[in-house]
One Martini backbone bead per residue (centre of mass of N, CA, C, O) as a GRO file, in nm:
protein
  528
    1MET     BB    1   2.483 -11.549  -3.516
    2ARG     BB    2   2.638 -11.835  -3.584
    3HIS     BB    3   2.970 -11.969  -3.664
    4ILE     BB    4   3.086 -12.208  -3.912
    5PHE     BB    5   3.413 -12.326  -3.998
    6ILE     BB    6   3.535 -12.506  -4.290
    7THR     BB    7   3.826 -12.693  -4.332
    8GLY     BB    8   4.114 -12.819  -4.523
    9GLY     BB    9   4.347 -13.100  -4.517
   10VAL     BB   10   4.632 -13.236  -4.708
   11CYS     BB   11   4.369 -13.273  -4.910
   12SER     BB   12   4.157 -13.311  -5.150
   13GLY     BB   13   3.841 -13.466  -5.141
   14LEU     BB   14   3.727 -13.532  -4.832
   15GLY     BB   15   3.433 -13.388  -4.751
   16LYS     BB   16   3.340 -13.102  -4.653
   17GLY     BB   17   3.055 -13.085  -4.773
   18ILE     BB   18   2.937 -13.331  -4.622
   19THR     BB   19   2.997 -13.231  -4.341
   20ALA     BB   20   2.827 -12.975  -4.361
   21ALA     BB   21   2.559 -13.110  -4.442
   22ALA     BB   22   2.531 -13.305  -4.201
   23LEU     BB   23   2.535 -13.090  -3.981
   24GLY     BB   24   2.289 -12.937  -4.079
   25ARG     BB   25   2.091 -13.169  -4.030
   26LEU     BB   26   2.136 -13.206  -3.727
   27LEU     BB   27   2.056 -12.918  -3.642
   28LYS     BB   28   1.773 -12.916  -3.766
   29GLN     BB   29   1.673 -13.168  -3.588
   30ARG     BB   30   1.698 -12.963  -3.326
   31GLY     BB   31   1.560 -12.675  -3.424
   32ILE     BB   32   1.773 -12.534  -3.601
   33LYS     BB   33   1.854 -12.262  -3.783
   34VAL     BB   34   2.000 -12.337  -4.105
   35SER     BB   35   2.293 -12.263  -4.307
   36ALA     BB   36   2.488 -12.224  -4.621
   37GLN     BB   37   2.832 -12.178  -4.748
   38LYS     BB   38   3.061 -12.105  -5.031
   39LEU     BB   39   3.418 -12.049  -5.054
   40ASP     BB   40   3.593 -11.973  -5.351
   41PRO     BB   41   3.933 -11.918  -5.476
   42TYR     BB   42   3.868 -11.878  -5.753
   43MET     BB   43   3.867 -11.641  -6.036
   44ASN     BB   44   3.607 -11.703  -6.107
   45VAL     BB   45   3.296 -11.585  -6.077
   46ASP     BB   46   3.188 -11.866  -6.182
   47PRO     BB   47   3.102 -12.195  -6.304
   48GLY     BB   48   2.938 -12.138  -6.575
   49THR     BB   49   3.222 -12.147  -6.776
   50MET     BB   50   3.303 -12.420  -6.683
   51SER     BB   51   3.420 -12.717  -6.724
   52PRO     BB   52   3.305 -13.025  -6.633
   53PHE     BB   53   3.592 -13.154  -6.629
   54GLN     BB   54   3.689 -12.949  -6.400
   55HIS     BB   55   3.396 -12.905  -6.201
   56GLY     BB   56   3.151 -13.018  -6.291
   57GLU     BB   57   2.868 -12.926  -6.194
   58VAL     BB   58   2.607 -12.686  -6.212
   59PHE     BB   59   2.451 -12.526  -5.956
   60VAL     BB   60   2.110 -12.412  -5.918
   61THR     BB   61   1.925 -12.163  -5.798
   62ASP     BB   62   1.637 -11.995  -5.765
   63ASP     BB   63   1.798 -11.705  -5.827
   64GLY     BB   64   2.039 -11.801  -6.049
   65ALA     BB   65   2.282 -11.927  -5.928
   66GLU     BB   66   2.607 -12.027  -6.015
   67THR     BB   67   2.741 -12.323  -5.866
   68ASP     BB   68   2.866 -12.532  -5.663
   69LEU     BB   69   2.807 -12.869  -5.591
   70ASP     BB   70   2.791 -12.838  -5.276
   71LEU     BB   71   2.506 -12.708  -5.273
   72GLY     BB   72   2.366 -12.971  -5.335
   73HIS     BB   73   2.434 -13.110  -5.072
   74TYR     BB   74   2.302 -12.911  -4.884
   75GLU     BB   75   2.011 -12.941  -4.996
   76ARG     BB   76   1.975 -13.250  -4.969
   77PHE     BB   77   2.026 -13.262  -4.658
   78MET     BB   78   1.863 -12.990  -4.550
   79ASP     BB   79   1.619 -12.886  -4.715
   80GLU     BB   80   1.740 -12.604  -4.839
   81SER     BB   81   1.715 -12.308  -4.999
   82LEU     BB   82   1.936 -12.139  -5.181
   83SER     BB   83   2.169 -11.871  -5.279
   84LYS     BB   84   2.375 -11.607  -5.365
   85HIS     BB   85   2.453 -11.600  -5.043
   86SER     BB   86   2.611 -11.903  -5.081
   87THR     BB   87   2.822 -11.758  -5.289
   88LEU     BB   88   3.190 -11.728  -5.330
   89THR     BB   89   3.451 -11.564  -5.511
   90SER     BB   90   3.735 -11.419  -5.607
   91GLY     BB   91   3.613 -11.287  -5.855
   92GLN     BB   92   3.396 -11.129  -5.700
   93VAL     BB   93   3.572 -10.978  -5.500
   94TYR     BB   94   3.760 -10.827  -5.704
   95SER     BB   95   3.536 -10.693  -5.865
   96ARG     BB   96   3.427 -10.518  -5.632
   97VAL     BB   97   3.683 -10.375  -5.551
   98LEU     BB   98   3.747 -10.246  -5.830
   99ALA     BB   99   3.480 -10.096  -5.866
  100LYS     BB  100   3.514  -9.921  -5.612
  101GLU     BB  101   3.782  -9.790  -5.694
  102ARG     BB  102   3.678  -9.655  -5.961
  103ALA     BB  103   3.448  -9.495  -5.780
  104GLY     BB  104   3.606  -9.389  -5.509
  105GLY     BB  105   3.557  -9.569  -5.239
  106TYR     BB  106   3.875  -9.521  -5.116
  107LEU     BB  107   3.978  -9.223  -5.136
  108GLY     BB  108   4.276  -9.290  -5.269
  109GLY     BB  109   4.362  -9.544  -5.157
  110THR     BB  110   4.535  -9.822  -5.093
  111VAL     BB  111   4.480 -10.128  -5.231
  112GLN     BB  112   4.430 -10.426  -5.030
  113VAL     BB  113   4.396 -10.725  -4.899
  114ILE     BB  114   4.478 -10.571  -4.634
  115PRO     BB  115   4.147 -10.487  -4.578
  116HIS     BB  116   3.966 -10.503  -4.844
  117VAL     BB  117   3.927 -10.799  -4.919
  118THR     BB  118   3.851 -10.904  -4.634
  119GLU     BB  119   3.604 -10.716  -4.598
  120GLU     BB  120   3.439 -10.832  -4.828
  121ILE     BB  121   3.415 -11.113  -4.705
  122LYS     BB  122   3.294 -11.038  -4.432
  123ASN     BB  123   3.040 -10.895  -4.538
  124PHE     BB  124   2.921 -11.141  -4.672
  125ILE     BB  125   2.886 -11.304  -4.409
  126TYR     BB  126   2.734 -11.090  -4.229
  127ASN     BB  127   2.505 -11.038  -4.479
  128TYR     BB  128   2.323 -11.261  -4.447
  129LYS     BB  129   1.979 -11.287  -4.561
  130THR     BB  130   1.915 -11.515  -4.365
  131ASP     BB  131   1.728 -11.632  -4.097
  132VAL     BB  132   1.964 -11.759  -3.865
  133ASP     BB  133   2.147 -11.934  -3.620
  134VAL     BB  134   2.331 -12.101  -3.834
  135LEU     BB  135   2.643 -12.063  -4.018
  136ILE     BB  136   2.783 -12.254  -4.274
  137THR     BB  137   3.135 -12.231  -4.374
  138GLU     BB  138   3.303 -12.313  -4.664
  139ILE     BB  139   3.642 -12.363  -4.752
  140GLY     BB  140   3.804 -12.381  -5.020
  141GLY     BB  141   4.032 -12.606  -5.042
  142THR     BB  142   4.371 -12.602  -4.905
  143ILE     BB  143   4.591 -12.586  -4.682
  144GLY     BB  144   4.839 -12.373  -4.860
  145ASP     BB  145   4.688 -12.216  -5.047
  146ILE     BB  146   4.720 -11.913  -5.184
  147GLU     BB  147   4.418 -11.829  -5.271
  148SER     BB  148   4.293 -11.881  -4.961
  149GLN     BB  149   4.413 -11.667  -4.761
  150PRO     BB  150   4.198 -11.436  -4.748
  151PHE     BB  151   3.976 -11.619  -4.622
  152LEU     BB  152   4.132 -11.699  -4.365
  153GLU     BB  153   4.175 -11.412  -4.262
  154ALA     BB  154   3.876 -11.340  -4.238
  155ILE     BB  155   3.796 -11.567  -4.031
  156ARG     BB  156   3.995 -11.485  -3.817
  157GLN     BB  157   3.864 -11.210  -3.759
  158ILE     BB  158   3.587 -11.321  -3.681
  159GLY     BB  159   3.693 -11.488  -3.440
  160LEU     BB  160   3.776 -11.226  -3.286
  161GLU     BB  161   3.495 -11.066  -3.297
  162LYS     BB  162   3.330 -11.370  -3.244
  163GLU     BB  163   3.436 -11.580  -3.030
  164LYS     BB  164   3.151 -11.707  -2.897
  165GLU     BB  165   3.028 -11.739  -3.222
  166CYS     BB  166   3.268 -11.946  -3.297
  167LEU     BB  167   3.369 -12.219  -3.530
  168PHE     BB  168   3.635 -12.459  -3.589
  169ILE     BB  169   3.669 -12.687  -3.867
  170HIS     BB  170   3.888 -12.970  -3.939
  171VAL     BB  171   3.961 -13.150  -4.235
  172THR     BB  172   4.130 -13.470  -4.243
  173LEU     BB  173   4.380 -13.694  -4.324
  174VAL     BB  174   4.408 -14.053  -4.230
  175PRO     BB  175   4.634 -14.263  -4.308
  176TYR     BB  176   4.699 -14.599  -4.429
  177LEU     BB  177   4.963 -14.831  -4.359
  178LYS     BB  178   5.031 -15.145  -4.458
  179ALA     BB  179   5.326 -15.192  -4.371
  180SER     BB  180   5.250 -15.103  -4.054
  181GLY     BB  181   4.943 -15.121  -3.971
  182GLU     BB  182   4.867 -14.793  -3.967
  183HIS     BB  183   4.780 -14.495  -3.861
  184LYS     BB  184   4.850 -14.147  -3.953
  185SER     BB  185   4.896 -13.822  -3.787
  186LYS     BB  186   5.102 -13.627  -3.920
  187PRO     BB  187   4.938 -13.474  -4.139
  188THR     BB  188   4.750 -13.340  -3.931
  189GLN     BB  189   4.962 -13.192  -3.766
  190HIS     BB  190   5.066 -13.015  -4.001
  191SER     BB  191   4.796 -12.882  -4.074
  192VAL     BB  192   4.745 -12.751  -3.798
  193LYS     BB  193   5.005 -12.589  -3.789
  194GLU     BB  194   4.939 -12.418  -4.042
  195LEU     BB  195   4.676 -12.298  -3.935
  196ARG     BB  196   4.799 -12.164  -3.678
  197ALA     BB  197   4.995 -11.979  -3.840
  198LEU     BB  198   4.721 -11.816  -3.944
  199GLY     BB  199   4.540 -11.793  -3.656
  200ILE     BB  200   4.399 -12.088  -3.647
  201THR     BB  201   4.211 -12.275  -3.409
  202PRO     BB  202   4.086 -12.567  -3.382
  203ASP     BB  203   3.802 -12.724  -3.224
  204ILE     BB  204   3.767 -12.941  -3.460
  205ILE     BB  205   3.838 -13.277  -3.568
  206VAL     BB  206   3.802 -13.433  -3.889
  207THR     BB  207   3.845 -13.769  -3.970
  208ARG     BB  208   3.964 -13.920  -4.264
  209ALA     BB  209   3.867 -14.262  -4.339
  210ASP     BB  210   3.822 -14.602  -4.428
  211GLU     BB  211   3.891 -14.672  -4.128
  212PRO     BB  212   3.903 -14.713  -3.817
  213ILE     BB  213   4.025 -14.536  -3.542
  214SER     BB  214   4.218 -14.530  -3.290
  215ASP     BB  215   4.243 -14.401  -2.976
  216ASP     BB  216   4.545 -14.332  -2.991
  217VAL     BB  217   4.527 -14.149  -3.240
  218LYS     BB  218   4.323 -13.950  -3.126
  219THR     BB  219   4.495 -13.861  -2.882
  220LYS     BB  220   4.727 -13.751  -3.050
  221ILE     BB  221   4.568 -13.539  -3.207
  222ALA     BB  222   4.466 -13.384  -2.960
  223LEU     BB  223   4.738 -13.307  -2.838
  224PHE     BB  224   4.861 -13.159  -3.105
  225SER     BB  225   4.579 -12.968  -3.124
  226ASN     BB  226   4.463 -12.870  -2.847
  227ILE     BB  227   4.236 -13.091  -2.773
  228LYS     BB  228   3.985 -13.282  -2.707
  229CYS     BB  229   3.891 -13.604  -2.767
  230ASN     BB  230   3.578 -13.528  -2.837
  231CYS     BB  231   3.701 -13.338  -3.090
  232VAL     BB  232   3.752 -13.613  -3.234
  233ILE     BB  233   3.611 -13.692  -3.546
  234GLU     BB  234   3.483 -13.961  -3.709
  235ASN     BB  235   3.513 -14.015  -4.084
  236ILE     BB  236   3.407 -14.270  -4.258
  237THR     BB  237   3.369 -14.478  -4.507
  238LEU     BB  238   3.064 -14.533  -4.684
  239PRO     BB  239   2.826 -14.672  -4.880
  240SER     BB  240   2.666 -14.403  -4.793
  241LEU     BB  241   2.647 -14.061  -4.763
  242TYR     BB  242   2.364 -14.066  -4.596
  243GLU     BB  243   2.507 -14.191  -4.328
  244THR     BB  244   2.671 -13.958  -4.200
  245PRO     BB  245   2.483 -13.829  -3.983
  246LEU     BB  246   2.466 -14.086  -3.807
  247MET     BB  247   2.767 -14.119  -3.749
  248LEU     BB  248   2.819 -13.833  -3.627
  249ASN     BB  249   2.616 -13.864  -3.399
  250GLU     BB  250   2.760 -14.109  -3.262
  251GLU     BB  251   3.024 -13.921  -3.219
  252GLY     BB  252   2.909 -13.628  -3.110
  253PHE     BB  253   2.918 -13.378  -3.295
  254ASP     BB  254   2.659 -13.202  -3.224
  255ASP     BB  255   2.719 -13.181  -2.923
  256VAL     BB  256   2.984 -13.021  -2.943
  257VAL     BB  257   2.879 -12.784  -3.104
  258CYS     BB  258   2.661 -12.690  -2.900
  259GLU     BB  259   2.851 -12.649  -2.663
  260LYS     BB  260   3.050 -12.437  -2.797
  261LEU     BB  261   2.787 -12.245  -2.888
  262ASN     BB  262   2.561 -12.241  -2.678
  263LEU     BB  263   2.325 -12.453  -2.760
  264SER     BB  264   1.984 -12.491  -2.709
  265ALA     BB  265   1.897 -12.837  -2.764
  266SER     BB  266   1.763 -13.098  -2.873
  267LYS     BB  267   1.754 -13.390  -2.979
  268PRO     BB  268   1.765 -13.545  -3.266
  269ASP     BB  269   1.530 -13.619  -3.525
  270LEU     BB  270   1.608 -13.928  -3.717
  271SER     BB  271   1.373 -14.108  -3.826
  272GLU     BB  272   1.342 -14.031  -4.126
  273TRP     BB  273   1.636 -14.090  -4.201
  274ARG     BB  274   1.640 -14.386  -4.115
  275ASN     BB  275   1.420 -14.480  -4.308
  276MET     BB  276   1.572 -14.408  -4.566
  277ILE     BB  277   1.814 -14.595  -4.514
  278ALA     BB  278   1.650 -14.855  -4.500
  279LEU     BB  279   1.547 -14.838  -4.792
  280SER     BB  280   1.830 -14.833  -4.929
  281LYS     BB  281   1.903 -15.129  -4.820
  282GLN     BB  282   1.660 -15.295  -4.948
  283VAL     BB  283   1.740 -15.300  -5.254
  284ASN     BB  284   1.939 -15.554  -5.223
  285SER     BB  285   1.686 -15.764  -5.141
  286ARG     BB  286   1.472 -15.733  -5.402
  287ASN     BB  287   1.587 -15.790  -5.696
  288ILE     BB  288   1.592 -15.483  -5.825
  289THR     BB  289   1.737 -15.398  -6.135
  290LEU     BB  290   1.830 -15.092  -6.296
  291ASN     BB  291   1.913 -14.994  -6.624
  292VAL     BB  292   2.060 -14.671  -6.660
  293ALA     BB  293   2.101 -14.449  -6.919
  294ILE     BB  294   2.361 -14.207  -6.965
  295VAL     BB  295   2.359 -13.959  -7.226
  296GLY     BB  296   2.684 -13.816  -7.269
  297LYS     BB  297   2.988 -13.599  -7.295
  298TYR     BB  298   3.081 -13.618  -6.959
  299VAL     BB  299   3.127 -13.922  -6.845
  300SER     BB  300   3.432 -13.905  -6.743
  301CYS     BB  301   3.271 -13.698  -6.544
  302ARG     BB  302   3.052 -13.772  -6.302
  303ASP     BB  303   3.005 -13.483  -6.169
  304ALA     BB  304   2.840 -13.365  -6.415
  305TYR     BB  305   2.587 -13.578  -6.296
  306LEU     BB  306   2.524 -13.580  -5.988
  307SER     BB  307   2.217 -13.503  -5.949
  308ILE     BB  308   2.109 -13.730  -6.128
  309VAL     BB  309   2.216 -13.969  -5.974
  310GLU     BB  310   2.082 -13.895  -5.704
  311SER     BB  311   1.789 -13.895  -5.810
  312LEU     BB  312   1.788 -14.195  -5.884
  313ASN     BB  313   1.845 -14.296  -5.599
  314HIS     BB  314   1.599 -14.176  -5.462
  315ALA     BB  315   1.396 -14.335  -5.637
  316GLY     BB  316   1.504 -14.612  -5.552
  317PHE     BB  317   1.427 -14.606  -5.258
  318ALA     BB  318   1.109 -14.575  -5.311
  319SER     BB  319   1.087 -14.828  -5.531
  320GLY     BB  320   1.304 -15.068  -5.465
  321ALA     BB  321   1.555 -14.993  -5.658
  322LYS     BB  322   1.842 -15.069  -5.819
  323VAL     BB  323   2.083 -14.853  -5.956
  324ASN     BB  324   2.233 -14.890  -6.282
  325ILE     BB  325   2.478 -14.724  -6.439
  326ILE     BB  326   2.496 -14.638  -6.788
  327TRP     BB  327   2.762 -14.520  -6.962
  328VAL     BB  328   2.721 -14.288  -7.244
  329ASP     BB  329   2.905 -14.175  -7.512
  330SER     BB  330   2.781 -13.952  -7.745
  331GLU     BB  331   3.047 -13.907  -7.921
  332ASN     BB  332   3.160 -14.237  -7.932
  333MET     BB  333   2.924 -14.388  -8.017
  334GLN     BB  334   2.751 -14.644  -8.144
  335LEU     BB  335   2.494 -14.664  -8.395
  336ASP     BB  336   2.366 -14.909  -8.197
  337SER     BB  337   2.123 -15.091  -8.037
  338ALA     BB  338   2.317 -15.270  -7.859
  339ILE     BB  339   2.392 -15.046  -7.646
  340PHE     BB  340   2.074 -15.094  -7.519
  341GLY     BB  341   2.106 -15.360  -7.400
  342GLY     BB  342   1.923 -15.397  -7.101
  343VAL     BB  343   1.773 -15.133  -7.093
  344ASP     BB  344   1.521 -14.956  -6.886
  345ALA     BB  345   1.649 -14.660  -6.918
  346ILE     BB  346   1.663 -14.308  -7.037
  347VAL     BB  347   1.907 -14.040  -7.008
  348VAL     BB  348   1.912 -13.696  -7.125
  349PRO     BB  349   2.108 -13.446  -7.068
  350GLY     BB  350   2.263 -13.170  -7.048
  351GLY     BB  351   2.413 -12.896  -7.249
  352PHE     BB  352   2.673 -12.779  -7.481
  353GLY     BB  353   2.670 -12.797  -7.794
  354ASP     BB  354   2.735 -13.031  -8.078
  355ARG     BB  355   2.871 -13.234  -7.918
  356GLY     BB  356   2.708 -13.550  -7.932
  357ILE     BB  357   2.421 -13.523  -8.074
  358THR     BB  358   2.386 -13.779  -8.245
  359GLY     BB  359   2.373 -13.974  -8.001
  360LYS     BB  360   2.123 -13.844  -7.866
  361ILE     BB  361   1.927 -13.885  -8.098
  362PHE     BB  362   1.948 -14.191  -8.104
  363ALA     BB  363   1.841 -14.236  -7.816
  364CYS     BB  364   1.561 -14.113  -7.866
  365LYS     BB  365   1.476 -14.305  -8.093
  366PHE     BB  366   1.500 -14.569  -7.937
  367ALA     BB  367   1.299 -14.498  -7.709
  368ARG     BB  368   1.054 -14.443  -7.891
  369GLU     BB  369   1.042 -14.717  -8.062
  370ASN     BB  370   1.089 -14.914  -7.780
  371LYS     BB  371   0.946 -14.805  -7.517
  372ILE     BB  372   1.150 -14.651  -7.346
  373PRO     BB  373   1.208 -14.502  -7.075
  374PHE     BB  374   1.212 -14.132  -7.078
  375LEU     BB  375   1.456 -13.856  -7.002
  376GLY     BB  376   1.467 -13.511  -7.083
  377ILE     BB  377   1.720 -13.256  -7.016
  378CYS     BB  378   1.694 -12.981  -7.173
  379LEU     BB  379   1.873 -13.079  -7.419
  380GLY     BB  380   1.714 -13.347  -7.412
  381MET     BB  381   1.452 -13.219  -7.512
  382GLN     BB  382   1.555 -13.090  -7.775
  383VAL     BB  383   1.651 -13.357  -7.917
  384ALA     BB  384   1.373 -13.491  -7.906
  385VAL     BB  385   1.236 -13.285  -8.095
  386ILE     BB  386   1.425 -13.317  -8.335
  387GLU     BB  387   1.375 -13.618  -8.382
  388PHE     BB  388   1.070 -13.590  -8.430
  389ALA     BB  389   1.088 -13.395  -8.670
  390LEU     BB  390   1.253 -13.584  -8.857
  391ASN     BB  391   1.094 -13.889  -8.813
  392VAL     BB  392   0.778 -13.788  -8.799
  393CYS     BB  393   0.749 -13.496  -8.955
  394ASN     BB  394   0.955 -13.467  -9.196
  395LEU     BB  395   1.186 -13.243  -9.126
  396ILE     BB  396   1.420 -13.153  -9.321
  397GLY     BB  397   1.691 -13.029  -9.128
  398ALA     BB  398   1.627 -13.033  -8.848
  399ASP     BB  399   1.719 -12.796  -8.582
  400SER     BB  400   1.944 -12.605  -8.407
  401ALA     BB  401   2.068 -12.283  -8.381
  402GLU     BB  402   2.316 -12.373  -8.214
  403PHE     BB  403   2.429 -12.564  -8.458
  404THR     BB  404   2.240 -12.441  -8.714
  405GLU     BB  405   2.177 -12.146  -8.868
  406SER     BB  406   2.075 -12.274  -9.168
  407THR     BB  407   1.830 -12.404  -9.091
  408PRO     BB  408   1.507 -12.470  -9.217
  409HIS     BB  409   1.438 -12.596  -8.908
  410PRO     BB  410   1.414 -12.416  -8.611
  411ILE     BB  411   1.305 -12.578  -8.349
  412ILE     BB  412   1.549 -12.442  -8.211
  413HIS     BB  413   1.590 -12.123  -8.049
  414THR     BB  414   1.641 -11.823  -7.962
  415MET     BB  415   1.572 -11.646  -7.710
  416PRO     BB  416   1.362 -11.416  -7.652
  417GLY     BB  417   1.569 -11.119  -7.620
  418GLN     BB  418   1.877 -11.273  -7.691
  419GLU     BB  419   2.004 -11.226  -7.979
  420ASN     BB  420   2.238 -10.984  -7.883
  421LEU     BB  421   2.401 -11.140  -7.695
  422LEU     BB  422   2.705 -11.151  -7.530
  423GLY     BB  423   2.850 -11.416  -7.442
  424SER     BB  424   2.804 -11.650  -7.156
  425GLY     BB  425   2.777 -11.529  -6.885
  426GLY     BB  426   2.449 -11.495  -6.767
  427THR     BB  427   2.282 -11.547  -7.070
  428MET     BB  428   2.031 -11.685  -6.924
  429ARG     BB  429   1.791 -11.893  -6.806
  430LEU     BB  430   1.775 -11.845  -6.453
  431GLY     BB  431   1.613 -12.041  -6.244
  432ALA     BB  432   1.304 -11.989  -6.122
  433TYR     BB  433   0.998 -12.108  -6.282
  434PRO     BB  434   0.691 -12.116  -6.390
  435CYS     BB  435   0.448 -12.397  -6.452
  436ASN     BB  436   0.202 -12.514  -6.659
  437LEU     BB  437  -0.013 -12.790  -6.652
  438THR     BB  438  -0.164 -13.018  -6.841
  439ASP     BB  439  -0.449 -13.150  -6.869
  440GLY     BB  440  -0.405 -13.506  -6.868
  441SER     BB  441  -0.119 -13.531  -6.811
  442LEU     BB  442   0.148 -13.687  -6.684
  443LEU     BB  443   0.263 -13.449  -6.521
  444ARG     BB  444   0.005 -13.383  -6.365
  445LYS     BB  445   0.004 -13.658  -6.222
  446LEU     BB  446   0.288 -13.658  -6.089
  447TYR     BB  447   0.258 -13.380  -5.929
  448GLY     BB  448  -0.046 -13.287  -5.846
  449LEU     BB  449  -0.034 -13.009  -6.016
  450PRO     BB  450  -0.095 -12.715  -6.202
  451GLN     BB  451   0.165 -12.577  -6.061
  452ILE     BB  452   0.513 -12.506  -6.098
  453SER     BB  453   0.866 -12.500  -5.981
  454GLU     BB  454   1.167 -12.450  -6.176
  455ARG     BB  455   1.498 -12.491  -6.283
  456HIS     BB  456   1.719 -12.301  -6.491
  457ARG     BB  457   1.970 -12.359  -6.785
  458HIS     BB  458   1.931 -12.158  -7.067
  459ARG     BB  459   1.904 -12.022  -7.424
  460TYR     BB  460   1.697 -12.219  -7.555
  461GLU     BB  461   1.394 -12.276  -7.755
  462LEU     BB  462   1.099 -12.358  -7.853
  463ASN     BB  463   0.944 -12.323  -8.156
  464ASN     BB  464   0.623 -12.206  -8.202
  465SER     BB  465   0.591 -12.264  -8.515
  466TYR     BB  466   0.595 -12.601  -8.441
  467ARG     BB  467   0.359 -12.694  -8.265
  468GLU     BB  468   0.143 -12.808  -8.458
  469ILE     BB  469   0.308 -13.038  -8.596
  470LEU     BB  470   0.380 -13.185  -8.336
  471THR     BB  471   0.089 -13.236  -8.221
  472THR     BB  472  -0.031 -13.375  -8.473
  473ASN     BB  473   0.200 -13.621  -8.431
  474GLY     BB  474   0.191 -13.672  -8.086
  475MET     BB  475   0.276 -13.418  -7.930
  476LEU     BB  476   0.289 -13.293  -7.596
  477ILE     BB  477   0.237 -12.989  -7.436
  478SER     BB  478   0.270 -13.014  -7.077
  479GLY     BB  479   0.439 -12.732  -7.054
  480ASN     BB  480   0.395 -12.384  -6.949
  481SER     BB  481   0.401 -12.078  -6.942
  482PRO     BB  482   0.175 -11.856  -6.818
  483ASP     BB  483   0.177 -11.705  -7.120
  484ASN     BB  484   0.231 -11.941  -7.345
  485THR     BB  485   0.539 -11.895  -7.486
  486LEU     BB  486   0.674 -12.141  -7.325
  487ALA     BB  487   0.815 -12.450  -7.352
  488GLU     BB  488   0.868 -12.688  -7.077
  489ALA     BB  489   0.707 -12.956  -7.189
  490ILE     BB  490   0.714 -13.301  -7.301
  491GLU     BB  491   0.510 -13.565  -7.463
  492LEU     BB  492   0.408 -13.894  -7.538
  493GLN     BB  493   0.101 -14.057  -7.601
  494ASN     BB  494   0.235 -14.351  -7.725
  495HIS     BB  495   0.389 -14.371  -7.437
  496PRO     BB  496   0.476 -14.469  -7.124
  497TYR     BB  497   0.770 -14.281  -7.107
  498PHE     BB  498   0.797 -13.957  -7.259
  499VAL     BB  499   1.013 -13.706  -7.130
  500GLY     BB  500   1.047 -13.343  -7.157
  501VAL     BB  501   1.259 -13.085  -7.005
  502GLN     BB  502   1.380 -12.756  -6.970
  503TYR     BB  503   1.452 -12.825  -6.696
  504HIS     BB  504   1.596 -12.908  -6.353
  505PRO     BB  505   1.494 -13.156  -6.141
  506GLU     BB  506   1.760 -13.246  -5.984
  507PHE     BB  507   1.771 -12.984  -5.784
  508LYS     BB  508   1.494 -13.100  -5.606
  509SER     BB  509   1.605 -13.350  -5.496
  510ARG     BB  510   1.557 -13.593  -5.230
  511PRO     BB  511   1.617 -13.868  -5.038
  512ASN     BB  512   1.313 -13.822  -4.888
  513LYS     BB  513   1.227 -13.656  -5.181
  514PRO     BB  514   1.156 -13.751  -5.461
  515HIS     BB  515   1.130 -13.685  -5.778
  516PRO     BB  516   0.863 -13.742  -5.986
  517LEU     BB  517   1.021 -13.796  -6.255
  518PHE     BB  518   1.212 -14.020  -6.142
  519LEU     BB  519   0.999 -14.201  -6.016
  520GLY     BB  520   0.835 -14.248  -6.276
  521LEU     BB  521   1.062 -14.375  -6.440
  522LEU     BB  522   1.116 -14.625  -6.254
  523GLU     BB  523   0.831 -14.743  -6.249
  524LYS     BB  524   0.827 -14.795  -6.557
  525ALA     BB  525   1.086 -14.968  -6.563
  526ILE     BB  526   0.976 -15.200  -6.397
  527ASN     BB  527   0.752 -15.275  -6.596
  528HIS     BB  528   0.959 -15.311  -6.840
   0.00000   0.00000   0.00000
C-alpha cells in the first residue's frame, strides 16, 4: 500500500480536505483502489460532543464513527464508504496509550510522546483495515501548531521506513496583494521551511489562490522548495468545489502523483464527472430557481448543515433547478407565516436539546397546512410528529421526553434499552441500520426498493404506544426496523410531499448520485 500524506501551511481553511478528496477521485478513475483518513490533533475523543458552532456537522460512517466533516467530502468525491479506521484524534491516541500504560503494557517503562504516542499513530496508519492500493492521509491543523507535532513526527518516520512508497503533499496559501498587484510566495517559502525543519520535505506543493498564479511565482516556489516546477500544482477558487478534480487533472496533479509513487495506471475516465459538472452549470440557464428553507438553530454556522446543503445541490443538478437556500433561525424566528413567503420547500434538520423547537414545530405546521414540500431529518421527523399529535390528533401537551420529562403524551421517548445510560458521547443509535419500506408508500416509490440501509445518529424514538392514533388521523409509518419495533420514517397521505425520516439521508448523497429523498423533494417543489 502506498501512502500519501497531505499537510497544510500558512493558515487553516485552505481546502486540504477537498484536495485529498479530489485526488482520491482522480486516482479511482484511473482504476486504482483508494481510500482516505483524517488525523485530527484536537484532544476530544471525537467530534460527537462538540458544538456545531465550533466544528460544523458531525459526519457519521456506516459503522457508527462520529467524524470530522472532511470525511463527508471524501465520501462524496470518491463514492467510497469510510469507517472508524478513517478517523483518529489526539484524544483517541492518548486514551489508548494511557489505557495500555495502566494495564502494564509498557512493562514499567517511561511513557513518552516519542516513541509511544508516535507508534500508536503509526500503527493506526499501517493497520488500515481496507484493502487499497493508495491511502490518502490528511493531517488536520496547520504546520506550526503544537498539538499536531506528534502526527507530523509519526508520518516523518513512516516516510523514512517506506521511502519509495510515500508521498508528501503540502497545501499552502499564495496571497495576492492588490497594492503591488502580484502574488506573494514568501508565506509558502516559510511554511515549507518550517515543515522541512520537522524532517519532512514535501514532494508536491499545492498552491491555493483566488486567481491564477504566474509561471514566475511557480518557478520561485519550486526553487525554494527544492522541487521541480511540474510539482507546483495550482488550485484556484472555482464556482463549484466539484470542478476541483477536473482542474487538478488539467494541472497534471494525478500524473505527478502516479509518477512519484511508481503507479502504473491508465489515464482517468472523467466522462461521468464531466457530465455531472455540465448538468450543474445548466441550472443557471434553465431559469428554475427553488427557494428551500432550512430551519435550524445552528444556521449562523453553515458548516453545521454542510451535507444537507450539498445533498440539495446534488438534487438540483439532476432536476435542473438552482437551489437558493433560505436560512431560518428556529430559535429567533418570528412565528409568522410571512417568513415562508416565496418558499418552495422546507427542510427541518437534526439537532439536540429544546432550544429552537417552537420555531421548528411552527415550520412543520406551516408546511403541513399549506402543502409545502417538506423533509424532516432526525429531530426534524420528531418535531413533525409532535406537531401532528398536537394539532391534528389533539393530544394536549404532547412533547418529546427529551424536552419535557413530565409530558402527558411522550410522543418521542428514550430509546428502549438506553434509559439508564449516562453521559453524551457514543450513547446513541449510531451508524447504518436496515429499514423496511411500506408497500404503496411514497418512500417505497422513491427508493424503488423494499429494504434500505441508512445512517443514524440519535437517542430518542417514536413511542409505539401512539402509532394507532397517529395513523388513524392520516399519518403513515412508511419505514420500520426489520423487527417492526422502531419507526424509521413517516409521511402524510393527503400531502404532495411531507416526509420525515429518523435517519440522515444526507450522508449518502453524491454529486453524480443524488439521494432519492432530496431529489423527490425538489421535483415536488418544482411542481409546487
